PDB file of C-alpha atoms (C1' of nucleotides) in Angstrom:
ATOM      1  CA  MET P  14      17.788 154.046  66.998  1.00  0.00           C
ATOM      2  CA  LYS P  15      17.587 150.268  67.143  1.00  0.00           C
ATOM      3  CA  ILE P  16      18.441 148.398  70.313  1.00  0.00           C
ATOM      4  CA  GLY P  17      19.049 144.746  71.019  1.00  0.00           C
ATOM      5  CA  TYR P  18      21.092 142.057  72.680  1.00  0.00           C
ATOM      6  CA  VAL P  19      23.376 139.127  72.029  1.00  0.00           C
ATOM      7  CA  SER P  20      22.917 135.553  70.928  1.00  0.00           C
ATOM      8  CA  THR P  21      20.230 134.137  73.198  1.00  0.00           C
ATOM      9  CA  ASN P  22      16.862 135.089  74.645  1.00  0.00           C
ATOM     10  CA  ILE P  23      16.665 133.759  78.175  1.00  0.00           C
ATOM     11  CA  THR P  24      12.896 134.114  78.521  1.00  0.00           C
ATOM     12  CA  LEU P  25      12.042 131.961  75.519  1.00  0.00           C
ATOM     13  CA  GLY P  26      13.790 128.823  76.690  1.00  0.00           C
ATOM     14  CA  CYS P  27      15.339 127.997  73.342  1.00  0.00           C
ATOM     15  CA  THR P  28      18.774 128.891  72.049  1.00  0.00           C
ATOM     16  CA  SER P  29      19.894 129.525  68.495  1.00  0.00           C
ATOM     17  CA  ALA P  30      23.453 128.722  69.598  1.00  0.00           C
ATOM     18  CA  ARG P  31      23.051 125.015  70.289  1.00  0.00           C
ATOM     19  CA  THR P  32      26.175 123.114  69.386  1.00  0.00           C
ATOM     20  CA  PHE P  33      27.786 119.719  69.959  1.00  0.00           C
ATOM     21  CA  ARG P  34      31.174 118.184  70.559  1.00  0.00           C
ATOM     22  CA  LEU P  35      33.493 117.836  67.625  1.00  0.00           C
ATOM     23  CA  ALA P  36      33.576 114.107  68.382  1.00  0.00           C
ATOM     24  CA  SER P  37      29.828 114.000  67.716  1.00  0.00           C
ATOM     25  CA  TYR P  38      30.118 115.622  64.331  1.00  0.00           C
ATOM     26  CA  SER P  39      28.248 114.202  61.397  1.00  0.00           C
ATOM     27  CA  PRO P  40      26.774 116.007  58.385  1.00  0.00           C
ATOM     28  CA  GLU P  41      23.306 115.033  59.576  1.00  0.00           C
ATOM     29  CA  ARG P  42      23.978 116.303  63.087  1.00  0.00           C
ATOM     30  CA  LEU P  43      25.193 119.618  61.729  1.00  0.00           C
ATOM     31  CA  LEU P  44      22.146 120.151  59.548  1.00  0.00           C
ATOM     32  CA  GLU P  45      19.739 119.050  62.257  1.00  0.00           C
ATOM     33  CA  THR P  46      21.272 121.347  64.874  1.00  0.00           C
ATOM     34  CA  THR P  47      21.449 124.286  62.475  1.00  0.00           C
ATOM     35  CA  GLY P  48      17.836 123.741  61.413  1.00  0.00           C
ATOM     36  CA  ASN P  49      16.735 123.845  65.045  1.00  0.00           C
ATOM     37  CA  ASN P  50      18.876 126.902  65.686  1.00  0.00           C
ATOM     38  CA  LEU P  51      17.185 128.686  62.784  1.00  0.00           C
ATOM     39  CA  ILE P  52      13.750 127.875  64.184  1.00  0.00           C
ATOM     40  CA  CYS P  53      14.773 129.326  67.541  1.00  0.00           C
ATOM     41  CA  LEU P  54      16.320 132.348  65.855  1.00  0.00           C
ATOM     42  CA  LEU P  55      13.056 133.127  64.100  1.00  0.00           C
ATOM     43  CA  ASN P  56      11.145 132.703  67.366  1.00  0.00           C
ATOM     44  CA  THR P  57      13.608 135.066  69.019  1.00  0.00           C
ATOM     45  CA  LEU P  58      13.101 137.656  66.302  1.00  0.00           C
ATOM     46  CA  HIS P  59       9.324 137.367  66.742  1.00  0.00           C
ATOM     47  CA  PHE P  60       9.768 138.107  70.435  1.00  0.00           C
ATOM     48  CA  ASN P  61      12.059 141.009  69.631  1.00  0.00           C
ATOM     49  CA  VAL P  62       9.644 142.582  67.143  1.00  0.00           C
ATOM     50  CA  ALA P  63       6.816 142.262  69.661  1.00  0.00           C
ATOM     51  CA  HIS P  64       8.961 144.244  72.105  1.00  0.00           C
ATOM     52  CA  ASP P  65      10.377 146.721  69.608  1.00  0.00           C
ATOM     53  CA  LEU P  66      13.903 145.330  69.846  1.00  0.00           C
ATOM     54  CA  ARG P  67      15.110 145.662  66.274  1.00  0.00           C
ATOM     55  CA  LEU P  68      18.725 144.674  66.657  1.00  0.00           C
ATOM     56  CA  PHE P  69      19.988 141.205  67.472  1.00  0.00           C
ATOM     57  CA  ARG P  70      23.507 139.785  67.340  1.00  0.00           C
ATOM     58  CA  ILE P  71      23.323 136.331  65.801  1.00  0.00           C
ATOM     59  CA  SER P  72      25.489 133.750  67.544  1.00  0.00           C
ATOM     60  CA  SER P  73      28.527 132.502  65.678  1.00  0.00           C
ATOM     61  CA  ASP P  74      27.440 129.033  66.787  1.00  0.00           C
ATOM     62  CA  LEU P  75      24.323 129.166  64.603  1.00  0.00           C
ATOM     63  CA  VAL P  76      26.098 126.720  62.287  1.00  0.00           C
ATOM     64  CA  PRO P  77      28.364 124.649  64.552  1.00  0.00           C
ATOM     65  CA  PHE P  78      31.857 123.966  63.180  1.00  0.00           C
ATOM     66  CA  ALA P  79      30.933 125.727  59.949  1.00  0.00           C
ATOM     67  CA  SER P  80      34.510 126.848  59.299  1.00  0.00           C
ATOM     68  CA  HIS P  81      36.198 123.804  60.790  1.00  0.00           C
ATOM     69  CA  GLU P  82      38.070 121.580  58.382  1.00  0.00           C
ATOM     70  CA  ILE P  83      35.939 118.627  59.422  1.00  0.00           C
ATOM     71  CA  ASN P  84      32.911 120.216  57.825  1.00  0.00           C
ATOM     72  CA  GLU P  85      32.104 119.466  54.212  1.00  0.00           C
ATOM     73  CA  VAL P  86      28.365 120.124  54.282  1.00  0.00           C
ATOM     74  CA  ASP P  87      26.971 122.881  52.078  1.00  0.00           C
ATOM     75  CA  TRP P  88      24.693 124.065  54.875  1.00  0.00           C
ATOM     76  CA  ALA P  89      23.746 127.285  53.080  1.00  0.00           C
ATOM     77  CA  ALA P  90      22.389 125.327  50.112  1.00  0.00           C
ATOM     78  CA  ALA P  91      20.832 122.543  52.168  1.00  0.00           C
ATOM     79  CA  LEU P  92      18.935 125.006  54.354  1.00  0.00           C
ATOM     80  CA  ALA P  93      18.591 127.850  51.850  1.00  0.00           C
ATOM     81  CA  PRO P  94      14.833 128.410  52.270  1.00  0.00           C
ATOM     82  CA  ARG P  95      15.185 128.617  56.043  1.00  0.00           C
ATOM     83  CA  PHE P  96      17.998 131.136  55.907  1.00  0.00           C
ATOM     84  CA  ALA P  97      15.996 133.138  53.378  1.00  0.00           C
ATOM     85  CA  ALA P  98      12.963 133.054  55.656  1.00  0.00           C
ATOM     86  CA  VAL P  99      14.946 134.675  58.473  1.00  0.00           C
ATOM     87  CA  GLY P 100      16.304 137.310  56.092  1.00  0.00           C
ATOM     88  CA  ASN P 101      12.860 138.053  54.694  1.00  0.00           C
ATOM     89  CA  TYR P 102      11.456 138.475  58.162  1.00  0.00           C
ATOM     90  CA  ALA P 103      14.332 140.800  59.073  1.00  0.00           C
ATOM     91  CA  ARG P 104      13.686 142.980  56.024  1.00  0.00           C
ATOM     92  CA  GLN P 105       9.928 143.089  56.594  1.00  0.00           C
ATOM     93  CA  HIS P 106      10.431 144.318  60.128  1.00  0.00           C
ATOM     94  CA  ASP P 107      13.488 146.474  59.557  1.00  0.00           C
ATOM     95  CA  LEU P 108      15.737 144.364  61.791  1.00  0.00           C
ATOM     96  CA  ARG P 109      19.505 144.664  61.954  1.00  0.00           C
ATOM     97  CA  LEU P 110      21.480 141.462  62.535  1.00  0.00           C
ATOM     98  CA  PRO P 111      25.207 141.869  63.171  1.00  0.00           C
ATOM     99  CA  MET P 112      27.567 139.060  64.125  1.00  0.00           C
ATOM    100  CA  HIS P 113      30.726 138.912  66.238  1.00  0.00           C
ATOM    101  CA  PRO P 114      33.236 136.102  65.615  1.00  0.00           C
ATOM    102  CA  GLY P 115      35.018 134.943  68.738  1.00  0.00           C
ATOM    103  CA  GLN P 116      38.404 135.433  70.306  1.00  0.00           C
ATOM    104  CA  TYR P 117      40.172 133.065  67.947  1.00  0.00           C
ATOM    105  CA  THR P 118      39.541 135.216  64.915  1.00  0.00           C
ATOM    106  CA  LEU P 119      42.842 137.075  64.602  1.00  0.00           C
ATOM    107  CA  LEU P 120      43.451 138.609  61.211  1.00  0.00           C
ATOM    108  CA  ASN P 121      46.798 140.037  62.269  1.00  0.00           C
ATOM    109  CA  SER P 122      48.287 136.912  63.825  1.00  0.00           C
ATOM    110  CA  PRO P 123      51.874 136.232  62.712  1.00  0.00           C
ATOM    111  CA  ASP P 124      50.923 132.561  62.680  1.00  0.00           C
ATOM    112  CA  GLU P 125      49.833 131.675  59.147  1.00  0.00           C
ATOM    113  CA  LYS P 126      47.559 128.880  60.317  1.00  0.00           C
ATOM    114  CA  THR P 127      45.733 131.161  62.758  1.00  0.00           C
ATOM    115  CA  TYR P 128      45.395 133.749  60.022  1.00  0.00           C
ATOM    116  CA  ALA P 129      44.055 131.202  57.527  1.00  0.00           C
ATOM    117  CA  ASN P 130      41.562 129.879  60.089  1.00  0.00           C
ATOM    118  CA  SER P 131      40.439 133.435  60.746  1.00  0.00           C
ATOM    119  CA  VAL P 132      39.733 134.048  57.072  1.00  0.00           C
ATOM    120  CA  ARG P 133      37.718 130.832  56.950  1.00  0.00           C
ATOM    121  CA  GLU P 134      35.755 131.953  59.978  1.00  0.00           C
ATOM    122  CA  LEU P 135      35.038 135.352  58.431  1.00  0.00           C
ATOM    123  CA  SER P 136      33.972 133.678  55.187  1.00  0.00           C
ATOM    124  CA  TYR P 137      31.494 131.596  57.148  1.00  0.00           C
ATOM    125  CA  HIS P 138      29.979 134.676  58.750  1.00  0.00           C
ATOM    126  CA  ALA P 139      29.702 136.453  55.399  1.00  0.00           C
ATOM    127  CA  GLN P 140      28.159 133.379  53.810  1.00  0.00           C
ATOM    128  CA  LEU P 141      25.595 133.152  56.590  1.00  0.00           C
ATOM    129  CA  LEU P 142      24.459 136.758  56.233  1.00  0.00           C
ATOM    130  CA  ASP P 143      24.505 136.393  52.447  1.00  0.00           C
ATOM    131  CA  ALA P 144      22.301 133.298  52.716  1.00  0.00           C
ATOM    132  CA  MET P 145      19.799 135.478  54.535  1.00  0.00           C
ATOM    133  CA  GLY P 146      19.967 138.017  51.733  1.00  0.00           C
ATOM    134  CA  LEU P 147      20.930 140.815  54.122  1.00  0.00           C
ATOM    135  CA  ASP P 148      22.651 143.977  52.924  1.00  0.00           C
ATOM    136  CA  THR P 149      25.986 145.455  54.060  1.00  0.00           C
ATOM    137  CA  THR P 150      24.509 147.288  57.035  1.00  0.00           C
ATOM    138  CA  HIS P 151      24.517 143.857  58.719  1.00  0.00           C
ATOM    139  CA  LYS P 152      28.077 143.811  60.010  1.00  0.00           C
ATOM    140  CA  ILE P 153      30.674 141.287  61.097  1.00  0.00           C
ATOM    141  CA  GLN P 154      32.523 142.849  63.989  1.00  0.00           C
ATOM    142  CA  ILE P 155      35.960 141.797  65.158  1.00  0.00           C
ATOM    143  CA  HIS P 156      38.736 143.095  67.346  1.00  0.00           C
ATOM    144  CA  VAL P 157      41.999 144.164  65.744  1.00  0.00           C
ATOM    145  CA  GLY P 158      43.834 141.235  67.334  1.00  0.00           C
ATOM    146  CA  GLY P 159      47.095 140.799  69.215  1.00  0.00           C
ATOM    147  CA  VAL P 160      50.068 143.141  69.545  1.00  0.00           C
ATOM    148  CA  TYR P 161      52.794 140.478  69.272  1.00  0.00           C
ATOM    149  CA  GLY P 162      55.355 142.780  70.791  1.00  0.00           C
ATOM    150  CA  ASP P 163      55.073 145.472  68.110  1.00  0.00           C
ATOM    151  CA  LYS P 164      51.865 147.416  67.729  1.00  0.00           C
ATOM    152  CA  ASP P 165      52.909 149.354  64.619  1.00  0.00           C
ATOM    153  CA  ALA P 166      53.861 146.155  62.819  1.00  0.00           C
ATOM    154  CA  SER P 167      50.677 144.448  63.963  1.00  0.00           C
ATOM    155  CA  ILE P 168      48.513 147.305  62.709  1.00  0.00           C
ATOM    156  CA  ALA P 169      50.413 147.243  59.408  1.00  0.00           C
ATOM    157  CA  ARG P 170      49.845 143.490  59.173  1.00  0.00           C
ATOM    158  CA  PHE P 171      46.120 143.971  59.757  1.00  0.00           C
ATOM    159  CA  ILE P 172      45.988 146.515  56.942  1.00  0.00           C
ATOM    160  CA  GLU P 173      47.940 144.288  54.542  1.00  0.00           C
ATOM    161  CA  ARG P 174      45.720 141.329  55.234  1.00  0.00           C
ATOM    162  CA  TYR P 175      42.540 143.354  54.998  1.00  0.00           C
ATOM    163  CA  ALA P 176      43.579 144.317  51.446  1.00  0.00           C
ATOM    164  CA  LEU P 177      43.737 140.609  50.539  1.00  0.00           C
ATOM    165  CA  LEU P 178      40.270 139.723  51.824  1.00  0.00           C
ATOM    166  CA  PRO P 179      37.437 139.042  49.381  1.00  0.00           C
ATOM    167  CA  GLU P 180      34.862 141.767  49.063  1.00  0.00           C
ATOM    168  CA  ALA P 181      32.204 139.438  50.491  1.00  0.00           C
ATOM    169  CA  ILE P 182      34.006 139.914  53.803  1.00  0.00           C
ATOM    170  CA  THR P 183      35.307 143.485  53.606  1.00  0.00           C
ATOM    171  CA  ARG P 184      31.923 144.945  52.751  1.00  0.00           C
ATOM    172  CA  ARG P 185      30.622 143.654  56.080  1.00  0.00           C
ATOM    173  CA  LEU P 186      33.680 143.949  58.295  1.00  0.00           C
ATOM    174  CA  ALA P 187      33.897 146.384  61.202  1.00  0.00           C
ATOM    175  CA  ILE P 188      36.437 146.694  64.025  1.00  0.00           C
ATOM    176  CA  GLU P 189      35.730 147.413  67.659  1.00  0.00           C
ATOM    177  CA  ASN P 190      37.932 149.187  70.182  1.00  0.00           C
ATOM    178  CA  ASP P 191      39.013 146.766  72.898  1.00  0.00           C
ATOM    179  CA  ASP P 192      39.856 147.217  76.560  1.00  0.00           C
ATOM    180  CA  ARG P 193      43.591 146.438  76.641  1.00  0.00           C
ATOM    181  CA  LEU P 194      45.296 146.669  73.252  1.00  0.00           C
ATOM    182  CA  TYR P 195      43.603 148.739  70.557  1.00  0.00           C
ATOM    183  CA  SER P 196      41.883 151.999  71.467  1.00  0.00           C
ATOM    184  CA  VAL P 197      39.577 154.072  69.288  1.00  0.00           C
ATOM    185  CA  GLN P 198      42.654 156.027  68.163  1.00  0.00           C
ATOM    186  CA  ASP P 199      44.422 152.815  67.152  1.00  0.00           C
ATOM    187  CA  CYS P 200      41.319 151.695  65.240  1.00  0.00           C
ATOM    188  CA  LEU P 201      41.277 155.066  63.480  1.00  0.00           C
ATOM    189  CA  ARG P 202      44.760 154.437  62.131  1.00  0.00           C
ATOM    190  CA  ILE P 203      43.386 151.293  60.508  1.00  0.00           C
ATOM    191  CA  HIS P 204      40.265 153.048  59.299  1.00  0.00           C
ATOM    192  CA  THR P 205      42.344 155.710  57.561  1.00  0.00           C
ATOM    193  CA  GLU P 206      44.100 153.065  55.470  1.00  0.00           C
ATOM    194  CA  THR P 207      41.183 150.728  54.857  1.00  0.00           C
ATOM    195  CA  GLY P 208      37.932 152.647  55.250  1.00  0.00           C
ATOM    196  CA  ILE P 209      36.720 150.040  57.743  1.00  0.00           C
ATOM    197  CA  PRO P 210      34.029 151.355  60.115  1.00  0.00           C
ATOM    198  CA  ILE P 211      34.630 151.407  63.869  1.00  0.00           C
ATOM    199  CA  ILE P 212      32.188 150.084  66.453  1.00  0.00           C
ATOM    200  CA  PHE P 213      32.411 152.075  69.664  1.00  0.00           C
ATOM    201  CA  ASP P 214      32.350 150.180  72.947  1.00  0.00           C
ATOM    202  CA  ASN P 215      31.852 152.480  75.928  1.00  0.00           C
ATOM    203  CA  LEU P 216      33.252 150.167  78.614  1.00  0.00           C
ATOM    204  CA  HIS P 217      36.340 149.343  76.580  1.00  0.00           C
ATOM    205  CA  HIS P 218      36.824 153.050  75.990  1.00  0.00           C
ATOM    206  CA  ALA P 219      36.623 153.706  79.711  1.00  0.00           C
ATOM    207  CA  LEU P 220      39.439 151.201  80.249  1.00  0.00           C
ATOM    208  CA  LEU P 221      41.644 152.171  77.297  1.00  0.00           C
ATOM    209  CA  ASN P 222      41.648 155.637  75.751  1.00  0.00           C
ATOM    210  CA  ALA P 223      43.792 158.585  74.778  1.00  0.00           C
ATOM    211  CA  GLY P 224      42.091 160.901  77.206  1.00  0.00           C
ATOM    212  CA  GLU P 225      39.200 161.801  74.935  1.00  0.00           C
ATOM    213  CA  PRO P 226      35.837 162.216  76.595  1.00  0.00           C
ATOM    214  CA  LEU P 227      33.114 159.724  75.681  1.00  0.00           C
ATOM    215  CA  ARG P 228      31.306 162.022  73.273  1.00  0.00           C
ATOM    216  CA  GLU P 229      34.489 162.849  71.370  1.00  0.00           C
ATOM    217  CA  ALA P 230      35.592 159.222  71.071  1.00  0.00           C
ATOM    218  CA  PHE P 231      32.123 158.217  69.912  1.00  0.00           C
ATOM    219  CA  ALA P 232      32.048 161.014  67.331  1.00  0.00           C
ATOM    220  CA  LEU P 233      35.381 159.870  65.891  1.00  0.00           C
ATOM    221  CA  ALA P 234      34.087 156.303  65.555  1.00  0.00           C
ATOM    222  CA  ALA P 235      30.714 157.411  64.174  1.00  0.00           C
ATOM    223  CA  ALA P 236      32.386 159.419  61.417  1.00  0.00           C
ATOM    224  CA  THR P 237      33.908 156.217  60.011  1.00  0.00           C
ATOM    225  CA  TRP P 238      30.503 154.904  58.931  1.00  0.00           C
ATOM    226  CA  GLY P 239      29.592 155.379  55.262  1.00  0.00           C
ATOM    227  CA  ALA P 240      26.222 155.252  53.535  1.00  0.00           C
ATOM    228  CA  ALA P 241      26.511 151.533  52.720  1.00  0.00           C
ATOM    229  CA  ASP P 242      27.438 150.739  56.328  1.00  0.00           C
ATOM    230  CA  GLY P 243      24.252 152.138  57.820  1.00  0.00           C
ATOM    231  CA  VAL P 244      23.809 153.965  61.085  1.00  0.00           C
ATOM    232  CA  PRO P 245      26.843 153.520  63.409  1.00  0.00           C
ATOM    233  CA  LEU P 246      26.741 150.490  65.664  1.00  0.00           C
ATOM    234  CA  VAL P 247      27.843 150.658  69.277  1.00  0.00           C
ATOM    235  CA  ASP P 248      28.229 148.050  71.991  1.00  0.00           C
ATOM    236  CA  TYR P 249      27.038 149.078  75.414  1.00  0.00           C
ATOM    237  CA  SER P 250      27.963 147.484  78.680  1.00  0.00           C
ATOM    238  CA  SER P 251      28.562 148.651  82.182  1.00  0.00           C
ATOM    239  CA  GLN P 252      31.135 147.795  84.786  1.00  0.00           C
ATOM    240  CA  ALA P 253      30.095 145.251  87.404  1.00  0.00           C
ATOM    241  CA  GLU P 254      30.057 146.956  90.813  1.00  0.00           C
ATOM    242  CA  GLY P 255      33.077 146.012  92.856  1.00  0.00           C
ATOM    243  CA  ALA P 256      34.263 143.389  90.388  1.00  0.00           C
ATOM    244  CA  ARG P 257      37.493 143.373  88.454  1.00  0.00           C
ATOM    245  CA  LEU P 258      37.713 146.186  85.917  1.00  0.00           C
ATOM    246  CA  GLY P 259      36.179 145.152  82.626  1.00  0.00           C
ATOM    247  CA  ASN P 260      33.750 142.642  84.100  1.00  0.00           C
ATOM    248  CA  HIS P 261      30.267 143.071  82.713  1.00  0.00           C
ATOM    249  CA  ALA P 262      27.422 144.016  85.007  1.00  0.00           C
ATOM    250  CA  GLU P 263      24.586 141.609  85.692  1.00  0.00           C
ATOM    251  CA  THR P 264      21.899 144.020  84.580  1.00  0.00           C
ATOM    252  CA  LEU P 265      21.496 147.463  83.057  1.00  0.00           C
ATOM    253  CA  ASP P 266      21.850 150.452  85.340  1.00  0.00           C
ATOM    254  CA  GLU P 267      19.113 152.672  83.955  1.00  0.00           C
ATOM    255  CA  ALA P 268      20.499 155.894  85.392  1.00  0.00           C
ATOM    256  CA  ASP P 269      23.923 155.231  83.862  1.00  0.00           C
ATOM    257  CA  PHE P 270      22.322 154.470  80.533  1.00  0.00           C
ATOM    258  CA  ALA P 271      20.208 157.612  80.614  1.00  0.00           C
ATOM    259  CA  ALA P 272      23.354 159.641  81.303  1.00  0.00           C
ATOM    260  CA  TYR P 273      25.092 157.940  78.384  1.00  0.00           C
ATOM    261  CA  LEU P 274      22.231 158.861  76.070  1.00  0.00           C
ATOM    262  CA  GLU P 275      22.366 162.411  77.330  1.00  0.00           C
ATOM    263  CA  THR P 276      26.111 162.565  76.610  1.00  0.00           C
ATOM    264  CA  LEU P 277      25.535 161.358  73.048  1.00  0.00           C
ATOM    265  CA  SER P 278      22.415 163.411  72.374  1.00  0.00           C
ATOM    266  CA  GLY P 279      21.963 164.490  68.777  1.00  0.00           C
ATOM    267  CA  PHE P 280      23.632 161.384  67.298  1.00  0.00           C
ATOM    268  CA  ASP P 281      21.823 158.476  65.709  1.00  0.00           C
ATOM    269  CA  PHE P 282      23.207 154.983  66.361  1.00  0.00           C
ATOM    270  CA  ASP P 283      22.126 151.410  67.021  1.00  0.00           C
ATOM    271  CA  ILE P 284      22.994 149.764  70.336  1.00  0.00           C
ATOM    272  CA  THR P 285      23.867 146.184  71.201  1.00  0.00           C
ATOM    273  CA  PHE P 286      23.659 145.531  74.935  1.00  0.00           C
ATOM    274  CA  GLU P 287      26.373 143.192  76.153  1.00  0.00           C
ATOM    275  CA  ILE P 288      24.854 142.484  79.513  1.00  0.00           C
ATOM    276  CA  LYS P 289      24.396 139.158  81.199  1.00  0.00           C
ATOM    277  CA  ASP P 290      20.625 139.210  81.575  1.00  0.00           C
ATOM    278  CA  LYS P 291      20.217 139.706  77.808  1.00  0.00           C
ATOM    279  CA  GLU P 292      16.709 140.747  76.784  1.00  0.00           C
ATOM    280  CA  THR P 293      15.836 141.908  80.293  1.00  0.00           C
ATOM    281  CA  SER P 294      18.364 144.738  80.011  1.00  0.00           C
ATOM    282  CA  ALA P 295      17.367 145.488  76.420  1.00  0.00           C
ATOM    283  CA  LEU P 296      13.751 145.845  77.594  1.00  0.00           C
ATOM    284  CA  LYS P 297      14.855 148.123  80.418  1.00  0.00           C
ATOM    285  CA  ALA P 298      16.711 150.238  77.874  1.00  0.00           C
ATOM    286  CA  ARG P 299      13.598 150.276  75.692  1.00  0.00           C
ATOM    287  CA  ARG P 300      11.644 151.758  78.592  1.00  0.00           C
ATOM    288  CA  VAL P 301      14.327 154.359  79.254  1.00  0.00           C
ATOM    289  CA  LEU P 302      14.248 155.402  75.596  1.00  0.00           C
ATOM    290  CA  ASP P 303      10.460 155.476  75.464  1.00  0.00           C
ATOM    291  CA  ARG P 304      10.361 157.693  78.548  1.00  0.00           C
ATOM    292  CA  LEU P 305      12.893 160.093  77.036  1.00  0.00           C
ATOM    293  CA  GLU P 306      10.899 160.221  73.805  1.00  0.00           C
ATOM    294  CA  ARG P 307       7.735 161.105  75.668  1.00  0.00           C
ATOM    295  CA  VAL P 308       9.547 163.850  77.529  1.00  0.00           C
ATOM    296  CA  THR P 309      10.991 165.212  74.306  1.00  0.00           C
ATOM    297  CA  SER P 310       7.655 165.131  72.459  1.00  0.00           C
ATOM    298  CA  ASN P 311       5.952 166.973  75.311  1.00  0.00           C
ATOM    299  CA  GLU P 312       8.448 169.798  75.233  1.00  0.00           C
TER     300      GLU P 312
ATOM    301  C1'  DG U   6      17.708 114.259  86.432  1.00  0.00           C
ATOM    302  C1'  DC U   7      21.816 116.550  88.138  1.00  0.00           C
ATOM    303  C1'  DC U   8      26.758 117.649  88.691  1.00  0.00           C
ATOM    304  C1'  DG U   9      31.183 118.683  87.281  1.00  0.00           C
ATOM    305  C1'  DG U  10      34.703 118.275  83.905  1.00  0.00           C
ATOM    306  C1'  DT U  11      35.384 119.468  79.410  1.00  0.00           C
ATOM    307  C1'  DC U  12      35.067 121.514  74.922  1.00  0.00           C
ATOM    308  C1'  DA U  13      38.291 123.794  67.858  1.00  0.00           C
ATOM    309  C1'  DA U  14      40.903 127.599  68.042  1.00  0.00           C
ATOM    310  C1'  DG U  15      45.033 132.585  70.823  1.00  0.00           C
ATOM    311  C1'  DG U  16      46.980 136.158  73.312  1.00  0.00           C
ATOM    312  C1'  DT U  17      48.129 138.792  77.290  1.00  0.00           C
ATOM    313  C1'  DC U  18      48.942 139.543  81.888  1.00  0.00           C
ATOM    314  C1'  DT U  19      49.685 138.041  86.645  1.00  0.00           C
ATOM    315  C1'  DT U  20      51.678 135.103  90.026  1.00  0.00           C
TER     316       DT U  20
ATOM    317  C1'  DA N  16      56.437 128.324  83.739  1.00  0.00           C
ATOM    318  C1'  DA N  17      51.861 127.878  84.856  1.00  0.00           C
ATOM    319  C1'  DG N  18      47.371 129.716  85.530  1.00  0.00           C
ATOM    320  C1'  DA N  19      43.731 133.257  85.025  1.00  0.00           C
ATOM    321  C1'  DC N  20      41.098 135.800  82.147  1.00  0.00           C
ATOM    322  C1'  DC N  21      38.460 137.189  78.120  1.00  0.00           C
ATOM    323  C1'  DT N  22      33.562 135.203  76.804  1.00  0.00           C
ATOM    324  C1'  DT N  23      30.328 131.593  77.183  1.00  0.00           C
ATOM    325  C1'  DG N  24      27.483 128.529  77.223  1.00  0.00           C
ATOM    326  C1'  DA N  25      26.353 123.854  76.430  1.00  0.00           C
ATOM    327  C1'  DC N  26      27.689 119.048  75.806  1.00  0.00           C
ATOM    328  C1'  DC N  27      28.333 114.668  77.876  1.00  0.00           C
ATOM    329  C1'  DG N  28      29.754 111.062  80.893  1.00  0.00           C
ATOM    330  C1'  DG N  29      29.113 109.500  85.357  1.00  0.00           C
ATOM    331  C1'  DC N  30      26.325 109.107  89.244  1.00  0.00           C
TER     332       DC N  30
END
DNA sequence: GCCGGTCAAGGTCTT
DNA sequence: AAGACCTTGACCGGC
């Protein structure tokens, strides 16, 4: 079981997601910023290995404006050795590095321009992971998209468009249940037609489900992962106390997490913590896991 | 230096 | 019809 966090290590004081305004774009600026982001990314991975955090979600801003039409720089070629260095380090230390394109990536949008932009964005993510020489267990996770007034049609459109994607994308693509539109059951309908693996998000499931208990919903999602996909990925977050439903908590509640692990006992999976204090919560989770392991080994 | 407005992109829901 | 929210900082101009 690998655990990790998203995008940025707060302790280190660098970010691998540094970007700039579109108005400031120049080829040189893009390569300089990306080069610095790669240095920070490697530093972050060093920190993670030192703390036994073997999963890390790379920010989509690692290469700013990579899929924007303004960009004509072949960043993967220009910085090839530096991408390879990150990938080599990841392989040496058995790290898993998924990515998660943002809210504007909508494969099933009825708008052709939005759809085309989404494919460009996915191509960028695939190219980035390819430049690192990482295998297909390193996923690109997206949400299904919008409903556009007709969920059946929108699911059908997702499936049609998935079939048109290049293999460089499909071999890495995974979908995640969301909190308002597409439940685990909805994702399963897409999986059945496409074979795409499903990333289980516990908080989203709590907000949108078909009445299945956590363990059952997780098991359904976990069964969608094939040999080439690796161990199932899950996103873990907890509800902020008293805040609007769906708001992420500031830090990991260790008791809640321990209960979650208990509920899913017997399964193997890798966990990304989507919690505001980033590595602090991942380290707390590490301690929870280490305690449980000690208990188990003493039995 | 620090503050606050702003920044590529969409969709859904609330008021 | 307009604004909030999702998520999410980080840039950048103005002081």
